[in-house]
């Protein structure tokens, strides 16, 4: 073995020494739990009876899900929440970030972005508790709505039809600053020469926004869309603190139903089946979005 081969071998060994610990923890904390969850979803395991104390049911848990009123409601609520919250928050973040970029001075824009980012770093339990107070019958939000002319506003979190939109409002507020920050960073990377050339050609501000800004922000939008969908499917904290899934099953989500089924009713096998369905849904949505983004980039 010559010196060149020895140096290459040494370099590879150093690289593997960094990679192997990460692979070990990936397998230990990711692949193995996933495999165990898949197996448990095929059983009726009640974890209070000890590990290995289960009966194999095959696909019965997955079949029973679709006749379970609470699962169907949880799935519906999760999909509605995702379809509404993610696009609304991304659109608002894009518009606000562009407005800050165009109309605020640098020192003010930095302060404004920092202030808007604060909800992201606040404790989710504390933020949810504050919003419970804001949305109460005598809370500031309800009083503001009355002052604007709505004489008999609903009891937001106690109303079957308004509880889920209230959670959407809180989630948009919590995530908006983070998305504005990412869009602002991406906007600053766009060359001013593109806008100057478009302006010379007679393009209006709105046309520049739709023809230059939005296409060049596609990678950021794709990232925010994927992470937003995954985050909305995992929504648990605000639901647990603000509504506990109620009233009725109006704010039950898939993750909250997994939690209740596993740790309140001790049906770990059934809960694992719900978790597997959630995993498959996320996999499908991510694959579709990824394929769509690749095709869109190819057509640019």
Tab-separated table of C-alpha atoms in Angstrom:
chain	number	residue	atom	x	y	z
A	1	UNK	CA	0.000	0.000	0.000
A	2	UNK	CA	1.575	3.282	-1.125
A	3	UNK	CA	1.407	6.631	0.668
A	4	UNK	CA	-1.512	7.904	-1.406
A	5	UNK	CA	-3.634	4.882	-0.515
A	6	UNK	CA	-2.688	5.199	3.152
A	7	UNK	CA	-3.744	8.853	3.184
A	8	UNK	CA	-7.037	7.958	1.469
A	9	UNK	CA	-7.671	5.151	3.989
A	10	UNK	CA	-6.881	7.472	6.901
A	11	UNK	CA	-9.221	10.119	5.487
A	12	UNK	CA	-12.016	7.551	5.056
A	13	UNK	CA	-11.549	6.257	8.606
A	14	UNK	CA	-11.810	9.790	9.986
A	15	UNK	CA	-14.992	10.342	7.971
A	16	UNK	CA	-16.510	7.043	9.157
A	17	UNK	CA	-15.635	7.898	12.764
A	18	UNK	CA	-17.927	10.936	12.467
A	19	UNK	CA	-20.693	9.149	10.566
A	20	UNK	CA	-20.976	5.912	12.572
A	21	UNK	CA	-22.168	7.506	15.883
A	22	UNK	CA	-24.887	9.377	13.984
A	23	UNK	CA	-25.946	6.211	12.172
A	24	UNK	CA	-26.012	4.312	15.454
A	25	UNK	CA	-28.351	6.834	17.097
A	26	UNK	CA	-30.463	7.034	13.939
A	27	UNK	CA	-31.011	3.278	14.032
A	28	UNK	CA	-31.408	3.130	17.820
A	29	UNK	CA	-33.766	6.093	18.155
A	30	UNK	CA	-35.453	6.008	14.743
A	31	UNK	CA	-35.485	2.740	12.852
A	32	UNK	CA	-35.893	0.366	15.814
A	33	UNK	CA	-38.773	2.338	17.446
A	34	UNK	CA	-40.473	2.526	14.040
A	35	UNK	CA	-40.196	-1.237	13.595
A	36	UNK	CA	-41.495	-1.850	17.145
A	37	UNK	CA	-44.398	0.538	16.532
A	38	UNK	CA	-45.309	-1.280	13.315
A	39	UNK	CA	-45.333	-4.599	15.163
A	40	UNK	CA	-47.295	-3.281	18.152
A	41	UNK	CA	-49.924	-1.832	15.774
A	42	UNK	CA	-50.763	-5.423	14.829
A	43	UNK	CA	-51.486	-6.429	18.445
A	44	UNK	CA	-53.833	-5.554	21.306
A	45	UNK	CA	-50.997	-4.702	23.717
A	46	UNK	CA	-51.930	-3.018	26.988
A	47	UNK	CA	-48.581	-1.799	28.304
A	48	UNK	CA	-49.760	-1.894	31.924
A	49	UNK	CA	-49.696	-5.709	31.684
A	50	UNK	CA	-46.012	-5.785	30.810
A	51	UNK	CA	-43.877	-6.116	27.714
A	52	UNK	CA	-44.717	-9.141	25.579
A	53	UNK	CA	-48.202	-9.581	27.046
A	54	UNK	CA	-50.148	-9.183	23.804
A	55	UNK	CA	-52.296	-11.003	21.251
A	56	UNK	CA	-51.591	-10.770	17.537
A	57	UNK	CA	-54.570	-9.234	15.687
A	58	UNK	CA	-53.215	-8.703	12.199
A	59	UNK	CA	-54.860	-5.751	10.444
A	60	UNK	CA	-57.876	-5.593	12.793
A	61	UNK	CA	-56.761	-2.303	14.399
A	62	UNK	CA	-56.405	-0.645	10.995
A	63	UNK	CA	-59.822	-1.911	9.883
A	64	UNK	CA	-61.506	-0.742	13.087
A	65	UNK	CA	-60.102	2.761	12.700
A	66	UNK	CA	-62.414	3.652	9.833
A	67	UNK	CA	-65.543	2.829	11.839
A	68	UNK	CA	-64.255	4.759	14.853
A	69	UNK	CA	-66.117	8.085	15.090
A	70	UNK	CA	-63.331	9.692	17.132
A	71	UNK	CA	-60.596	8.674	14.708
A	72	UNK	CA	-62.562	9.935	11.703
A	73	UNK	CA	-63.233	13.236	13.503
A	74	UNK	CA	-59.548	13.518	14.475
A	75	UNK	CA	-58.450	12.882	10.893
A	76	UNK	CA	-60.940	15.422	9.548
A	77	UNK	CA	-59.892	18.068	12.086
A	78	UNK	CA	-56.214	17.500	11.318
A	79	UNK	CA	-56.759	17.841	7.571
A	80	UNK	CA	-58.923	20.969	7.946
A	81	UNK	CA	-56.380	22.488	10.330
A	82	UNK	CA	-53.524	21.779	7.894
A	83	UNK	CA	-55.349	22.990	4.777
A	84	UNK	CA	-56.268	26.293	6.443
A	85	UNK	CA	-53.407	27.095	8.841
A	86	UNK	CA	-50.380	26.330	6.665
A	87	UNK	CA	-51.308	28.333	3.512
A	88	UNK	CA	-52.708	31.263	5.523
A	89	UNK	CA	-49.627	31.589	7.716
A	90	UNK	CA	-47.223	31.230	4.752
A	91	UNK	CA	-49.126	33.815	2.694
A	92	UNK	CA	-49.227	36.281	5.599
A	93	UNK	CA	-45.523	35.727	6.306
A	94	UNK	CA	-44.604	36.345	2.660
A	95	UNK	CA	-46.653	39.557	2.418
A	96	UNK	CA	-45.401	40.916	5.757
A	97	UNK	CA	-41.772	40.038	4.999
A	98	UNK	CA	-41.994	41.769	1.599
A	99	UNK	CA	-43.630	44.834	3.195
A	100	UNK	CA	-40.902	45.056	5.846
A	101	UNK	CA	-38.226	44.688	3.179
A	102	UNK	CA	-39.667	47.462	0.995
A	103	UNK	CA	-41.064	49.980	3.457
A	104	UNK	CA	-39.055	49.754	6.713
A	105	UNK	CA	-35.618	51.154	7.406
A	106	UNK	CA	-32.943	48.650	8.365
A	107	UNK	CA	-32.830	49.471	12.082
A	108	UNK	CA	-36.622	49.372	12.394
A	109	UNK	CA	-36.959	46.215	10.307
A	110	UNK	CA	-34.531	44.344	12.563
A	111	UNK	CA	-36.488	45.346	15.666
A	112	UNK	CA	-39.789	44.446	14.008
A	113	UNK	CA	-38.577	41.012	12.917
A	114	UNK	CA	-37.218	40.315	16.409
A	115	UNK	CA	-40.507	41.310	18.048
A	116	UNK	CA	-42.523	39.163	15.653
A	117	UNK	CA	-40.206	36.207	16.256
A	118	UNK	CA	-40.747	36.268	20.038
A	119	UNK	CA	-43.865	33.998	20.053
A	120	UNK	CA	-41.766	31.256	18.442
A	121	UNK	CA	-39.351	31.101	21.382
A	122	UNK	CA	-42.005	31.456	24.085
A	123	UNK	CA	-43.033	28.346	25.983
A	124	UNK	CA	-46.006	26.789	24.206
A	125	UNK	CA	-47.817	26.037	27.476
A	126	UNK	CA	-47.419	29.622	28.702
A	127	UNK	CA	-48.512	31.056	25.346
A	128	UNK	CA	-51.554	28.776	25.236
A	129	UNK	CA	-52.522	29.726	28.799
A	130	UNK	CA	-52.334	33.421	27.866
A	131	UNK	CA	-54.563	32.817	24.848
A	132	UNK	CA	-57.086	30.976	27.025
A	133	UNK	CA	-57.381	34.186	29.052
A	134	UNK	CA	-57.544	36.345	25.908
A	135	UNK	CA	-60.355	34.225	24.428
A	136	UNK	CA	-62.423	33.980	27.609
A	137	UNK	CA	-65.837	35.640	27.803
A	138	UNK	CA	-64.339	38.758	29.418
A	139	UNK	CA	-60.914	38.543	27.778
A	140	UNK	CA	-59.359	41.351	25.704
A	141	UNK	CA	-59.932	39.556	22.397
A	142	UNK	CA	-63.650	39.099	23.080
A	143	UNK	CA	-63.992	42.710	24.289
A	144	UNK	CA	-62.225	43.943	21.146
A	145	UNK	CA	-64.611	41.966	18.933
A	146	UNK	CA	-67.578	43.456	20.808
A	147	UNK	CA	-66.138	46.961	20.397
A	148	UNK	CA	-65.949	46.350	16.633
A	149	UNK	CA	-69.692	45.653	16.541
A	150	UNK	CA	-70.128	41.915	17.149
A	151	UNK	CA	-72.668	42.089	19.973
A	152	UNK	CA	-72.853	38.395	20.885
A	153	UNK	CA	-69.555	36.715	19.983
A	154	UNK	CA	-69.316	32.975	20.665
A	155	UNK	CA	-67.510	31.434	23.597
A	156	UNK	CA	-64.543	30.731	21.386
A	157	UNK	CA	-63.002	27.670	23.047
A	158	UNK	CA	-66.313	26.307	24.352
A	159	UNK	CA	-68.162	26.532	21.048
A	160	UNK	CA	-68.160	23.393	18.897
A	161	UNK	CA	-67.830	25.331	15.638
A	162	UNK	CA	-65.368	28.011	16.808
A	163	UNK	CA	-62.932	26.011	18.938
A	164	UNK	CA	-60.850	24.710	16.010
A	165	UNK	CA	-60.642	28.117	14.230
A	166	UNK	CA	-59.509	29.591	17.560
A	167	UNK	CA	-56.658	27.083	17.713
A	168	UNK	CA	-55.766	27.945	14.117
A	169	UNK	CA	-55.554	31.625	15.073
A	170	UNK	CA	-53.186	30.827	17.947
A	171	UNK	CA	-51.025	28.595	15.744
A	172	UNK	CA	-50.738	31.247	13.022
A	173	UNK	CA	-49.691	33.784	15.667
A	174	UNK	CA	-47.062	31.416	17.083
A	175	UNK	CA	-45.499	30.440	13.755
A	176	UNK	CA	-45.751	33.723	11.837
A	177	UNK	CA	-42.536	35.322	13.124
A	178	UNK	CA	-40.391	32.306	12.270
A	179	UNK	CA	-41.704	32.243	8.711
A	180	UNK	CA	-41.256	35.995	8.325
A	181	UNK	CA	-37.643	35.635	9.448
A	182	UNK	CA	-36.907	32.949	6.848
A	183	UNK	CA	-38.616	34.889	4.075
A	184	UNK	CA	-36.742	38.058	5.069
A	185	UNK	CA	-33.399	36.249	4.835
A	186	UNK	CA	-34.336	34.886	1.411
A	187	UNK	CA	-35.527	38.287	0.179
A	188	UNK	CA	-32.205	39.862	1.105
A	189	UNK	CA	-30.391	37.299	-1.055
A	190	UNK	CA	-32.270	38.379	-4.209
A	191	UNK	CA	-30.157	40.725	-6.312
A	192	UNK	CA	-31.440	44.295	-6.654
A	193	UNK	CA	-30.308	44.235	-10.278
A	194	UNK	CA	-33.243	41.986	-11.162
A	195	UNK	CA	-35.735	44.511	-9.837
A	196	UNK	CA	-33.891	47.410	-11.483
A	197	UNK	CA	-33.947	45.639	-14.843
A	198	UNK	CA	-37.657	44.837	-14.439
A	199	UNK	CA	-38.387	48.449	-13.513
A	200	UNK	CA	-36.533	49.691	-16.601
A	201	UNK	CA	-38.684	47.335	-18.700
A	202	UNK	CA	-41.785	48.934	-17.182
A	203	UNK	CA	-42.830	46.177	-14.766
A	204	UNK	CA	-44.997	47.385	-11.895
A	205	UNK	CA	-44.312	46.528	-8.251
A	206	UNK	CA	-47.046	43.892	-8.244
A	207	UNK	CA	-45.695	42.308	-11.427
A	208	UNK	CA	-42.173	42.253	-9.976
A	209	UNK	CA	-43.557	40.551	-6.873
A	210	UNK	CA	-45.317	37.801	-8.814
A	211	UNK	CA	-42.723	37.332	-11.570
A	212	UNK	CA	-39.472	37.741	-9.609
A	213	UNK	CA	-40.010	37.521	-5.864
A	214	UNK	CA	-42.355	34.553	-5.623
A	215	UNK	CA	-40.467	32.296	-8.131
A	216	UNK	CA	-37.109	33.003	-6.480
A	217	UNK	CA	-38.572	32.270	-3.050
A	218	UNK	CA	-39.788	28.844	-4.172
A	219	UNK	CA	-37.153	26.867	-2.148
A	220	UNK	CA	-38.069	28.755	1.021
A	221	UNK	CA	-41.769	28.291	0.359
A	222	UNK	CA	-41.217	24.580	-0.242
A	223	UNK	CA	-39.294	24.246	3.020
A	224	UNK	CA	-41.955	26.141	4.980
A	225	UNK	CA	-44.734	24.139	3.354
A	226	UNK	CA	-43.174	20.783	4.248
A	227	UNK	CA	-42.246	21.753	7.807
A	228	UNK	CA	-45.635	23.463	8.246
A	229	UNK	CA	-47.566	20.373	7.150
A	230	UNK	CA	-45.494	18.122	9.404
A	231	UNK	CA	-45.929	20.558	12.304
A	232	UNK	CA	-49.691	20.825	11.796
A	233	UNK	CA	-50.053	17.038	11.723
A	234	UNK	CA	-48.125	16.906	15.015
A	235	UNK	CA	-50.213	19.582	16.757
A	236	UNK	CA	-50.627	18.629	20.388
A	237	UNK	CA	-49.514	21.301	22.874
A	238	UNK	CA	-52.105	23.984	22.157
A	239	UNK	CA	-54.906	21.412	21.997
A	240	UNK	CA	-53.904	19.797	25.277
A	241	UNK	CA	-53.657	23.105	27.138
A	242	UNK	CA	-56.532	25.064	25.610
A	243	UNK	CA	-59.338	22.595	24.850
A	244	UNK	CA	-58.311	19.021	25.795
A	245	UNK	CA	-59.870	17.985	22.481
A	246	UNK	CA	-63.270	19.485	23.265
A	247	UNK	CA	-65.975	20.489	23.105
A	248	UNK	CA	-66.905	16.980	22.031
A	249	UNK	CA	-64.335	15.902	19.458
A	250	UNK	CA	-64.251	19.287	17.702
A	251	UNK	CA	-60.520	19.847	18.361
A	252	UNK	CA	-59.315	16.253	18.523
A	253	UNK	CA	-56.287	15.782	16.262
A	254	UNK	CA	-54.516	12.580	15.296
A	255	UNK	CA	-51.606	13.128	17.688
A	256	UNK	CA	-53.941	14.055	20.551
A	257	UNK	CA	-56.029	10.951	19.872
A	258	UNK	CA	-52.860	8.816	19.878
A	259	UNK	CA	-51.972	10.305	23.272
A	260	UNK	CA	-55.446	9.732	24.745
A	261	UNK	CA	-55.724	6.198	23.372
A	262	UNK	CA	-52.282	5.169	24.611
A	263	UNK	CA	-52.073	6.879	28.004
A	264	UNK	CA	-55.704	7.289	29.062
A	265	UNK	CA	-57.228	4.089	27.680
A	266	UNK	CA	-53.989	2.000	27.674
A	267	UNK	CA	-54.648	0.669	24.140
A	268	UNK	CA	-51.080	0.862	22.892
A	269	UNK	CA	-51.706	-1.366	19.865
A	270	UNK	CA	-54.609	0.780	18.663
A	271	UNK	CA	-52.632	3.978	19.307
A	272	UNK	CA	-49.715	2.575	17.307
A	273	UNK	CA	-52.071	1.862	14.396
A	274	UNK	CA	-53.170	5.523	14.427
A	275	UNK	CA	-49.513	6.586	14.531
A	276	UNK	CA	-48.739	4.388	11.516
A	277	UNK	CA	-51.613	5.982	9.573
A	278	UNK	CA	-50.236	9.409	10.524
A	279	UNK	CA	-46.765	8.382	9.318
A	280	UNK	CA	-48.118	7.138	5.982
A	281	UNK	CA	-50.131	10.336	5.460
A	282	UNK	CA	-47.066	12.499	6.104
A	283	UNK	CA	-44.986	10.328	3.772
A	284	UNK	CA	-47.537	10.665	0.969
A	285	UNK	CA	-47.948	14.435	1.395
A	286	UNK	CA	-44.188	14.983	1.488
A	287	UNK	CA	-43.611	12.824	-1.604
A	288	UNK	CA	-46.324	14.662	-3.573
A	289	UNK	CA	-45.003	18.061	-2.531
A	290	UNK	CA	-41.412	17.057	-3.308
A	291	UNK	CA	-42.352	15.779	-6.773
A	292	UNK	CA	-44.389	18.907	-7.487
A	293	UNK	CA	-41.505	21.162	-6.442
A	294	UNK	CA	-39.034	19.265	-8.670
A	295	UNK	CA	-41.351	19.607	-11.667
A	296	UNK	CA	-41.871	23.313	-10.979
A	297	UNK	CA	-38.114	23.926	-10.754
A	298	UNK	CA	-37.558	21.995	-13.985
A	299	UNK	CA	-40.070	24.245	-15.778
A	300	UNK	CA	-38.384	27.477	-14.643
